PDB file of C-alpha atoms and ligand atoms in Angstrom:
ATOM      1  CA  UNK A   1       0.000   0.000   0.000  1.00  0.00           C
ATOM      2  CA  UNK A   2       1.102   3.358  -0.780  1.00  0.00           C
ATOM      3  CA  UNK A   3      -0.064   5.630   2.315  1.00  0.00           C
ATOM      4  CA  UNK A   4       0.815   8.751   2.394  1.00  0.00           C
ATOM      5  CA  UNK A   5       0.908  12.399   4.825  1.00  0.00           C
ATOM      6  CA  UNK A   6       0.335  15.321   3.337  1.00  0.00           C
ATOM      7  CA  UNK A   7       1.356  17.950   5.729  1.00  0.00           C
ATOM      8  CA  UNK A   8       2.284  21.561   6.216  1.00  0.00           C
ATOM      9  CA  UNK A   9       0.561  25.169   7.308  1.00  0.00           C
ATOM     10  CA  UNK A  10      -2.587  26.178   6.697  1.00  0.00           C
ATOM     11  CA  UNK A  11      -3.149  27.383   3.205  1.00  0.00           C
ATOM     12  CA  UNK A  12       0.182  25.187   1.797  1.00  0.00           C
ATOM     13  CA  UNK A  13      -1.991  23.352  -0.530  1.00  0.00           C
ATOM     14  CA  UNK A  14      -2.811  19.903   1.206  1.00  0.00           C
ATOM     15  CA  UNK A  15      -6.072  19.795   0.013  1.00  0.00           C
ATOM     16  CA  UNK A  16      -5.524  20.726  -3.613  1.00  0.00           C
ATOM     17  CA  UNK A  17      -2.666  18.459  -4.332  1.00  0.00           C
ATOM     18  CA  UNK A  18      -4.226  15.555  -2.624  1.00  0.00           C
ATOM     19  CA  UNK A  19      -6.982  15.785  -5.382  1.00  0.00           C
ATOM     20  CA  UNK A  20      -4.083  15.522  -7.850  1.00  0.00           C
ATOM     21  CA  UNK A  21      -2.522  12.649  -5.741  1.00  0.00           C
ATOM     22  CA  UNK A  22      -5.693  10.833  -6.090  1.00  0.00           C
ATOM     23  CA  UNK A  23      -6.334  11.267  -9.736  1.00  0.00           C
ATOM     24  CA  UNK A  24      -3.249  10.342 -10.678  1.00  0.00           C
ATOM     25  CA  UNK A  25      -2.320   7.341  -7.804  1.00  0.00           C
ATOM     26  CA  UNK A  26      -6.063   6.045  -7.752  1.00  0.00           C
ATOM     27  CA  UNK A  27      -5.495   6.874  -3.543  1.00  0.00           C
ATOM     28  CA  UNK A  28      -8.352   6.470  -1.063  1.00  0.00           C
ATOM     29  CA  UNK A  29      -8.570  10.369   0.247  1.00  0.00           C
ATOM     30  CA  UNK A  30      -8.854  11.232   4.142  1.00  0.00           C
ATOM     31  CA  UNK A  31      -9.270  15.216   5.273  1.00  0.00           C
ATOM     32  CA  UNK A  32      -9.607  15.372   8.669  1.00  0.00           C
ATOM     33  CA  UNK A  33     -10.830  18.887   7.683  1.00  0.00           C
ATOM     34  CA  UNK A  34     -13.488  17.800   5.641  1.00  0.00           C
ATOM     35  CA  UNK A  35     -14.870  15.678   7.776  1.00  0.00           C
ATOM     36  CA  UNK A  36     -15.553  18.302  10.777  1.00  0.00           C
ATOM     37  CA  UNK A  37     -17.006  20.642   8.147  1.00  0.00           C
ATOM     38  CA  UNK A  38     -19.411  17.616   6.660  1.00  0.00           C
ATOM     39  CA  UNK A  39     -20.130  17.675  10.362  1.00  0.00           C
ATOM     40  CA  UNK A  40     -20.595  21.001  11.030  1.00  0.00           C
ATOM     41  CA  UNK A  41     -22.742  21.094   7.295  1.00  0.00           C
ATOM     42  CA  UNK A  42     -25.306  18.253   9.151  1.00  0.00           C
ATOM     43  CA  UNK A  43     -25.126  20.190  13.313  1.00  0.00           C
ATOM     44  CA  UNK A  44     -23.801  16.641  14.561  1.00  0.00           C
ATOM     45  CA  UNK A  45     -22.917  16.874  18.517  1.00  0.00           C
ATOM     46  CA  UNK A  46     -19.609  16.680  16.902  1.00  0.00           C
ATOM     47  CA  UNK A  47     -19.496  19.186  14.401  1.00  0.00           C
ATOM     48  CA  UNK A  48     -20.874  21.737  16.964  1.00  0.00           C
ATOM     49  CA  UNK A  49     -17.905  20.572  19.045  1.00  0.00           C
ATOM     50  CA  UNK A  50     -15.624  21.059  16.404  1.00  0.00           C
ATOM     51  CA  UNK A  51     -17.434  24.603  15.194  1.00  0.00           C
ATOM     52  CA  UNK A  52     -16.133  25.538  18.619  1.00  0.00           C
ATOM     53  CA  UNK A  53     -12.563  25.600  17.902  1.00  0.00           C
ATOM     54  CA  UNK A  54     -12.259  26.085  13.947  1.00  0.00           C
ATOM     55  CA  UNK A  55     -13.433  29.590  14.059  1.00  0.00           C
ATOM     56  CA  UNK A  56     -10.861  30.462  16.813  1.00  0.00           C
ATOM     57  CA  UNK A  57      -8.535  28.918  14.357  1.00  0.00           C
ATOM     58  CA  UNK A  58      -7.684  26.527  17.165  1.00  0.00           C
ATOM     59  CA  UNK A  59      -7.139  22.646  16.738  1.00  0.00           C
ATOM     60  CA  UNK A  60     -10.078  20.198  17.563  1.00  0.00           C
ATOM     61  CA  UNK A  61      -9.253  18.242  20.461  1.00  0.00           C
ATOM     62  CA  UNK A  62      -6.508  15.333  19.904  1.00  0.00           C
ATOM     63  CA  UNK A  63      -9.441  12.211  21.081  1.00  0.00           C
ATOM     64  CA  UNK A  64     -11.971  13.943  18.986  1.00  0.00           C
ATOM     65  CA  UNK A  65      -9.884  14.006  16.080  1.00  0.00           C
ATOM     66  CA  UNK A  66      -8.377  10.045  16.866  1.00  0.00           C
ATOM     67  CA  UNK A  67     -11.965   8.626  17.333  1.00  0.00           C
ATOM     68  CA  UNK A  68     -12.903  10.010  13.963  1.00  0.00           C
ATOM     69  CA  UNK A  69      -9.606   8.580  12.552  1.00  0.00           C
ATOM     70  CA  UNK A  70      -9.947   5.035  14.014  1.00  0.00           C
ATOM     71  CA  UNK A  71     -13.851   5.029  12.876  1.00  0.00           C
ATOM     72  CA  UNK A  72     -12.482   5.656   9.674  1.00  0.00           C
ATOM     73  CA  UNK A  73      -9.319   2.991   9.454  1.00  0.00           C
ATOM     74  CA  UNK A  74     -12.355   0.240  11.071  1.00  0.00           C
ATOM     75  CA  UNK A  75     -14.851   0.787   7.845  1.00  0.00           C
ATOM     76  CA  UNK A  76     -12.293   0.678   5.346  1.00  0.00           C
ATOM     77  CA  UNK A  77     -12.729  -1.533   2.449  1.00  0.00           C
ATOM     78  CA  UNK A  78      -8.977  -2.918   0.678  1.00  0.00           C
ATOM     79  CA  UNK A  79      -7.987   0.150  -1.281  1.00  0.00           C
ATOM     80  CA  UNK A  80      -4.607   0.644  -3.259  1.00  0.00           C
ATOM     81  CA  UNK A  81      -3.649   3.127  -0.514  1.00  0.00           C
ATOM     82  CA  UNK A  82      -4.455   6.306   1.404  1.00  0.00           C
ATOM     83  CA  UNK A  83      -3.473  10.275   1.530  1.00  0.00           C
ATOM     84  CA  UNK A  84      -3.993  11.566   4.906  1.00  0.00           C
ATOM     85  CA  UNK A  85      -4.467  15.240   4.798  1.00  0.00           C
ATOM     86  CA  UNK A  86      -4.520  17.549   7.696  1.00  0.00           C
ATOM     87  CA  UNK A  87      -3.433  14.780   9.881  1.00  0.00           C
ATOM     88  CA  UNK A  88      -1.593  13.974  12.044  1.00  0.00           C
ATOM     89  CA  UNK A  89      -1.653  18.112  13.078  1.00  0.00           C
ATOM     90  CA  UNK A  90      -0.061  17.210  17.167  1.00  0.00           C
ATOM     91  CA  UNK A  91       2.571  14.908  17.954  1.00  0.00           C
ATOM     92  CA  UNK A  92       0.370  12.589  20.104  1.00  0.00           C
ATOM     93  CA  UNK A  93      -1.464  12.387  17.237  1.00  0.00           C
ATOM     94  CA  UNK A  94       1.303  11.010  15.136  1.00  0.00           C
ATOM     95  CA  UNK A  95       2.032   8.554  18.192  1.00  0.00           C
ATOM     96  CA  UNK A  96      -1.211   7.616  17.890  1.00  0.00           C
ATOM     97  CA  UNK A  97      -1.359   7.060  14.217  1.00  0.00           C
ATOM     98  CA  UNK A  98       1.556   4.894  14.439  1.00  0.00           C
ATOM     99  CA  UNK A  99       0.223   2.284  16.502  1.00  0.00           C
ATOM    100  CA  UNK A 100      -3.767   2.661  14.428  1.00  0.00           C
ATOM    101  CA  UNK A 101      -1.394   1.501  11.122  1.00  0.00           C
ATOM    102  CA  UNK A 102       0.220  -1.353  13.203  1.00  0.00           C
ATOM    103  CA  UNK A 103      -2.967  -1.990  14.735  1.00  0.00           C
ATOM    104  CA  UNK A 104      -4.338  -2.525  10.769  1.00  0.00           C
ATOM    105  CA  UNK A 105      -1.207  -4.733   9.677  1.00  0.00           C
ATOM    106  CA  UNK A 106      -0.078  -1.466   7.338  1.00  0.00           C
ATOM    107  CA  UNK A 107       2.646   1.514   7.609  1.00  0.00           C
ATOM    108  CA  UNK A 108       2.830   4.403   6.396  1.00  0.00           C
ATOM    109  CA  UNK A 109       5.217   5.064   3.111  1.00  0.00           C
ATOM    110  CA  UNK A 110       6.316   9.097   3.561  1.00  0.00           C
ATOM    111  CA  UNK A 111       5.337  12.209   5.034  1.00  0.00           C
ATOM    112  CA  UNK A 112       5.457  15.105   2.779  1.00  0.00           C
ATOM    113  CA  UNK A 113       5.715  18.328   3.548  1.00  0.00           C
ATOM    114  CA  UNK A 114       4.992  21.287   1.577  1.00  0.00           C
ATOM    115  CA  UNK A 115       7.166  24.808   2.494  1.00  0.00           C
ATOM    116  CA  UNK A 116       5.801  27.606   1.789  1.00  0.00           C
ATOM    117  CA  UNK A 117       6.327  31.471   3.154  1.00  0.00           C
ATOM    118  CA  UNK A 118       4.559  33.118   5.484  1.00  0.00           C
ATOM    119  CA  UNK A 119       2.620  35.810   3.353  1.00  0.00           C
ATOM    120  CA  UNK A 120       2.152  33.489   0.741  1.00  0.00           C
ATOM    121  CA  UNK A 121       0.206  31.674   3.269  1.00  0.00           C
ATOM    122  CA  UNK A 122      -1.763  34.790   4.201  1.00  0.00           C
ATOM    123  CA  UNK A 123      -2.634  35.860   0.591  1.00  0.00           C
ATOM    124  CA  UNK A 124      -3.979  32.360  -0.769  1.00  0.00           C
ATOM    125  CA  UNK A 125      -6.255  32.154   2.622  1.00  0.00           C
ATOM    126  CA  UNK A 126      -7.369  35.750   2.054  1.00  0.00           C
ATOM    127  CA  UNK A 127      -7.979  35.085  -1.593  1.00  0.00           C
ATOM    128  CA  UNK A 128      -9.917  31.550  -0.702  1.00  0.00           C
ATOM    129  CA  UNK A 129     -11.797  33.964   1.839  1.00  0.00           C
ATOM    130  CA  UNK A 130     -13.323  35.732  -0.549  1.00  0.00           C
ATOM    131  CA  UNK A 131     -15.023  33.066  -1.956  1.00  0.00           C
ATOM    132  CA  UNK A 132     -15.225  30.017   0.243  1.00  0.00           C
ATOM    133  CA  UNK A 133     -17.487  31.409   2.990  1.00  0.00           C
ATOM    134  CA  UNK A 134     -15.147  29.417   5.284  1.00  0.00           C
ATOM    135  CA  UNK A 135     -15.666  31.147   8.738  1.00  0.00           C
ATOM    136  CA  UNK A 136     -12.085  30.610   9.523  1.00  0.00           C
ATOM    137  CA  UNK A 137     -10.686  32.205   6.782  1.00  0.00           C
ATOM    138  CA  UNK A 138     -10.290  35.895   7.991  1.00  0.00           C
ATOM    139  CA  UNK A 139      -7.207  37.753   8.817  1.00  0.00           C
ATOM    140  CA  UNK A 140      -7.476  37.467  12.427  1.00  0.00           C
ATOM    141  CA  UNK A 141      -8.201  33.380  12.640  1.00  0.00           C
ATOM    142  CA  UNK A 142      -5.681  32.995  10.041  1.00  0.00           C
ATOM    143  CA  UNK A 143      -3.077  35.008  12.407  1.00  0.00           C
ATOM    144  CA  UNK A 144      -4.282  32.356  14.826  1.00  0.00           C
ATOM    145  CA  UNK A 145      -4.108  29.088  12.808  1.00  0.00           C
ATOM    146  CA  UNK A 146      -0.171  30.060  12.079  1.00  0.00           C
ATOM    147  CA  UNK A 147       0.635  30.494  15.769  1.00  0.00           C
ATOM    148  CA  UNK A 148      -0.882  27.417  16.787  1.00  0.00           C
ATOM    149  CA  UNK A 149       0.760  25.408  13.809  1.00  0.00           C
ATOM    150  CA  UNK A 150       4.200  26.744  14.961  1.00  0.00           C
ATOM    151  CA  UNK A 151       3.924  25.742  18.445  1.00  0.00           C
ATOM    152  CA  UNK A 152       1.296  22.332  18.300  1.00  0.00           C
ATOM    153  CA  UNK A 153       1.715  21.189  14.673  1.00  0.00           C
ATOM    154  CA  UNK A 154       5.366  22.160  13.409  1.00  0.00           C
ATOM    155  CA  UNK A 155       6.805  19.859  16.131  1.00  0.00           C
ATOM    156  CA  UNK A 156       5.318  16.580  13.850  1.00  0.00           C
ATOM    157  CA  UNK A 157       8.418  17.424  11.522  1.00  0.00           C
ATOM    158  CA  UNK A 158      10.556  16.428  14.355  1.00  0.00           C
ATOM    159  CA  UNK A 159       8.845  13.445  14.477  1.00  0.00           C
ATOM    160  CA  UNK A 160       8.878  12.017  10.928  1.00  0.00           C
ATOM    161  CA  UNK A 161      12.639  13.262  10.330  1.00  0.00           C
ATOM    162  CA  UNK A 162      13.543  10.387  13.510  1.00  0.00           C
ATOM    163  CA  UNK A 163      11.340   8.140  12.118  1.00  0.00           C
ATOM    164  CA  UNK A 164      12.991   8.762   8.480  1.00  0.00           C
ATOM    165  CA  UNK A 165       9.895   9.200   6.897  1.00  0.00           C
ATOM    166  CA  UNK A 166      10.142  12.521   6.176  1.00  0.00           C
ATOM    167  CA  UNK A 167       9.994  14.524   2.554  1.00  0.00           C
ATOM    168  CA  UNK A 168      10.161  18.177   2.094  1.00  0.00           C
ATOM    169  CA  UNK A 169       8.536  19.607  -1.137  1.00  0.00           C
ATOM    170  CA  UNK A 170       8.917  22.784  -2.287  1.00  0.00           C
ATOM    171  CA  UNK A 171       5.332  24.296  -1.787  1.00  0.00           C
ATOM    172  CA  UNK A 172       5.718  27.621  -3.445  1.00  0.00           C
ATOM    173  CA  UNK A 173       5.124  28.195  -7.735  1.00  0.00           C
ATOM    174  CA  UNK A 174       2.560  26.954  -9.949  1.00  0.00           C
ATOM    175  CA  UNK A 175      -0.272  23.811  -8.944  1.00  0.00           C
ATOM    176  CA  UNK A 176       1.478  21.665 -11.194  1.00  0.00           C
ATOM    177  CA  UNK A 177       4.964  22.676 -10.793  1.00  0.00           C
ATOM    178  CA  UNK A 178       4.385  21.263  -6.846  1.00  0.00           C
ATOM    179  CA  UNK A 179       2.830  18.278  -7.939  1.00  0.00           C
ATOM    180  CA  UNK A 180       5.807  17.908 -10.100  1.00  0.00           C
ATOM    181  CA  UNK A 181       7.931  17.421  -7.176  1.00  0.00           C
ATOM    182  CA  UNK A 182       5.781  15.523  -5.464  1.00  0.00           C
ATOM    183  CA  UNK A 183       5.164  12.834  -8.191  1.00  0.00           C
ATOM    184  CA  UNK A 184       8.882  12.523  -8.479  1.00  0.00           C
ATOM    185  CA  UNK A 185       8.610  11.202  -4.738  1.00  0.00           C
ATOM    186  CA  UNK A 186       5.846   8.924  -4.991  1.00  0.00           C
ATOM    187  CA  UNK A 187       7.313   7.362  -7.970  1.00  0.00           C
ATOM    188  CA  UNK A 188      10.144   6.169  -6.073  1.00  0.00           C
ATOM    189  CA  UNK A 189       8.371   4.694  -3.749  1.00  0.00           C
ATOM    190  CA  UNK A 190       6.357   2.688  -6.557  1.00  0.00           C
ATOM    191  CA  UNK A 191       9.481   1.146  -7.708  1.00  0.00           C
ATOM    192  CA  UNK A 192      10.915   0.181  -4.465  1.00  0.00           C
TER     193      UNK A 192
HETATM  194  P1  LIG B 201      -7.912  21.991   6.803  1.00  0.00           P
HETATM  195  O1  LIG B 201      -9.211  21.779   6.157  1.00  0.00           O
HETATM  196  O2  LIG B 201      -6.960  20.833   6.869  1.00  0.00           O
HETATM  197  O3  LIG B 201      -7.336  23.166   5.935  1.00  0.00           O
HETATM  198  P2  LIG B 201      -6.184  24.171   5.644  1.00  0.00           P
HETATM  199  O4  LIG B 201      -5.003  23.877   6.497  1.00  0.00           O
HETATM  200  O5  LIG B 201      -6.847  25.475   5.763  1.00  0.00           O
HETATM  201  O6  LIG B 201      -5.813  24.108   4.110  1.00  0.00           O
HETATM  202  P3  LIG B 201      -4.930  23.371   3.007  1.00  0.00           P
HETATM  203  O7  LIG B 201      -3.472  23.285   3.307  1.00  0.00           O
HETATM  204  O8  LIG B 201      -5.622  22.063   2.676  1.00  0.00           O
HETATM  205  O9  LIG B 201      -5.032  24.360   1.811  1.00  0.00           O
HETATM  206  P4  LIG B 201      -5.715  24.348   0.362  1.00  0.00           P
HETATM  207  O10 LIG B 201      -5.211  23.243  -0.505  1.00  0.00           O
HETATM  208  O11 LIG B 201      -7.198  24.429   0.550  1.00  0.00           O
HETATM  209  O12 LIG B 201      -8.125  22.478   8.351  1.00  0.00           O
HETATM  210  C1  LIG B 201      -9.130  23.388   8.789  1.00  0.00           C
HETATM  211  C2  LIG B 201      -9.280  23.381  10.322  1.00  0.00           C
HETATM  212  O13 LIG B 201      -9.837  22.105  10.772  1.00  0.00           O
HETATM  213  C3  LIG B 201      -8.000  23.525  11.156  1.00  0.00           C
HETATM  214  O14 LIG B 201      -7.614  24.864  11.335  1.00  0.00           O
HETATM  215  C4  LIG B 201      -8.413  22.835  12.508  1.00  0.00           C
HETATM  216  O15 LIG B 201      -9.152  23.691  13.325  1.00  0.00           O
HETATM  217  C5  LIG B 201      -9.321  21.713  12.067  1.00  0.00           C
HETATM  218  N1  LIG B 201      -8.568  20.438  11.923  1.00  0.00           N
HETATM  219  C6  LIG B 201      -8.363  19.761  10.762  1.00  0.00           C
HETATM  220  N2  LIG B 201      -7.615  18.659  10.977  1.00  0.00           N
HETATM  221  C7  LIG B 201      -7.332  18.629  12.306  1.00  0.00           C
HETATM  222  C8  LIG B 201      -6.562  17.743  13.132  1.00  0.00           C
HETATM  223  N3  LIG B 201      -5.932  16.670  12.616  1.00  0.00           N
HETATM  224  N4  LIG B 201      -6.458  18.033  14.455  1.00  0.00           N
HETATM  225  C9  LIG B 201      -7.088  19.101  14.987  1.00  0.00           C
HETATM  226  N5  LIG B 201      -7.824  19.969  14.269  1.00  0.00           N
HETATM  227  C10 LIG B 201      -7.948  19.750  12.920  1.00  0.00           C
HETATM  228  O16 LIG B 201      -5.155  25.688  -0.229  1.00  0.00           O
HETATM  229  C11 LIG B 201      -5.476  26.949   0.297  1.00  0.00           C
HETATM  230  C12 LIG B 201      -5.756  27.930  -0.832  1.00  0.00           C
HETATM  231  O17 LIG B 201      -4.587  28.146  -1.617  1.00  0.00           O
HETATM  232  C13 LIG B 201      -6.839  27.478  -1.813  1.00  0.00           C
HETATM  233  O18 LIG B 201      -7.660  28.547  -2.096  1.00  0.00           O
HETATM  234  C14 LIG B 201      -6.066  27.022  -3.043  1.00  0.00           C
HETATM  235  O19 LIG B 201      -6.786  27.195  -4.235  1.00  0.00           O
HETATM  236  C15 LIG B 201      -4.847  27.942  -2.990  1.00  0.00           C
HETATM  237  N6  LIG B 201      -3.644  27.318  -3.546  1.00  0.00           N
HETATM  238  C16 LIG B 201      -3.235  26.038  -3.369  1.00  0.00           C
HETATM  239  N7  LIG B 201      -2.062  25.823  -4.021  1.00  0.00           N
HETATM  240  C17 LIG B 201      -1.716  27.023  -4.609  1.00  0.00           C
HETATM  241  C18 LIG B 201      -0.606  27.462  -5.402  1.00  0.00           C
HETATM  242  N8  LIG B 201       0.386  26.626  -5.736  1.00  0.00           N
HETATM  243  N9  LIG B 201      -0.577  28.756  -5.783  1.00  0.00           N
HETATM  244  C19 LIG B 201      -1.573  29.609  -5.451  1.00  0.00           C
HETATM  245  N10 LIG B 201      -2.666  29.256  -4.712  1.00  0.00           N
HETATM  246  C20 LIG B 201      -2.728  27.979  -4.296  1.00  0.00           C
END
């Protein structure tokens, strides 16, 4: 199985290379953020949990976000692999993630992580802002959402480069030109 992280700030493109990931690799596609906004969408106990902290740009409780996870690893059918995007966001998250792929007799291929600058960042949430009606993306929540992913979420780095899973990708140019350098990643990992 090819299973792979997609990882980095918010606004450094998880989501819209993961649709390219999937087109292309024929991946099974997990957003942690999609599924608390399909939550929010139906007013679930859960979603108006999650509401809660997404418009103060925090993070959604670490057994919230694990429960969903391991509800999701127990109904899956055999699929070539998976792209896990927005997760793991918190190191006991990752520890927890480890032992849910063990638990399912799989691992986990690479963790990539796309780098991109700080006011790029800002601009492509701004710009999303303007149409998205996301309630989260506005100047102030997305000053938030930056702090809290440099102290809770940029720590998981750590974590992947001692596990030697990690993969930096250059985050910043054109849609393909990042997928690009991505591909050239995942392709070695189909040949090994
Ligand atoms: P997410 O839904 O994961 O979203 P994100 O970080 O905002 O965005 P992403 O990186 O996917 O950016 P996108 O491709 O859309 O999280 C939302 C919230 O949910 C979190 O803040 C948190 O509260 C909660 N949450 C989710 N997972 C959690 C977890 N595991 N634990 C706890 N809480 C959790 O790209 C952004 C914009 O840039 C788009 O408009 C796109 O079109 C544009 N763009 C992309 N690539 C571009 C490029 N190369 N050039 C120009 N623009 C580009």
């Amino acid at each position: 199985m090819l299973n792979v992280v997609i990882f980095g700030p918010p606004g450094s493109g998880k989501g819209t290379q993961s649709q390219k990931i999937i087109e292309k690799y024929g991946l099974t596609h997990i957003s942690t953020g999609d599924l608390l906004r399909r939550e929010i969408h139906t007013n679930t106990h859960l979603g108006v949990i999650a509401k809660s902290y997404i418009d103060r740009g925090e993070l959604v409780p670490d057994e919230t976000i694990i429960e969903m996870l391991d509800h999701f690893m127990d109904n899956l059918p055999k699929v070539k692999g998976i792209i896990f995007d927005g997760f793991p966001r918190t190191v006991i998250q990752a520890e927890a993630f480890q032992k849910m792929l063990k638990n399912n007799n799989t691992s986990l291929s690479v963790m990539l992580n796309l780098e991109v600058d700080r006011q790029e960042l800002i601009d492509r949430l701004l710009l999303r802002g303007e149409t998205s009606g996301r309630s989260d993306d506005n100047l102030e929540t997305i000053t938030k959402r930056l702090e809290v992913y440099e102290n809770r979420t940029s720590p998981v780095i750590s974590f992947y480069k001692e596990v030697k899973l990690y993969q930096a990708i250059k985050g910043m140019g054109s849609v393909d030109e990042i997928f690009q350098g991505i591909c050239t990643v995942l392709d070695k990992h189909l040949e090994q």
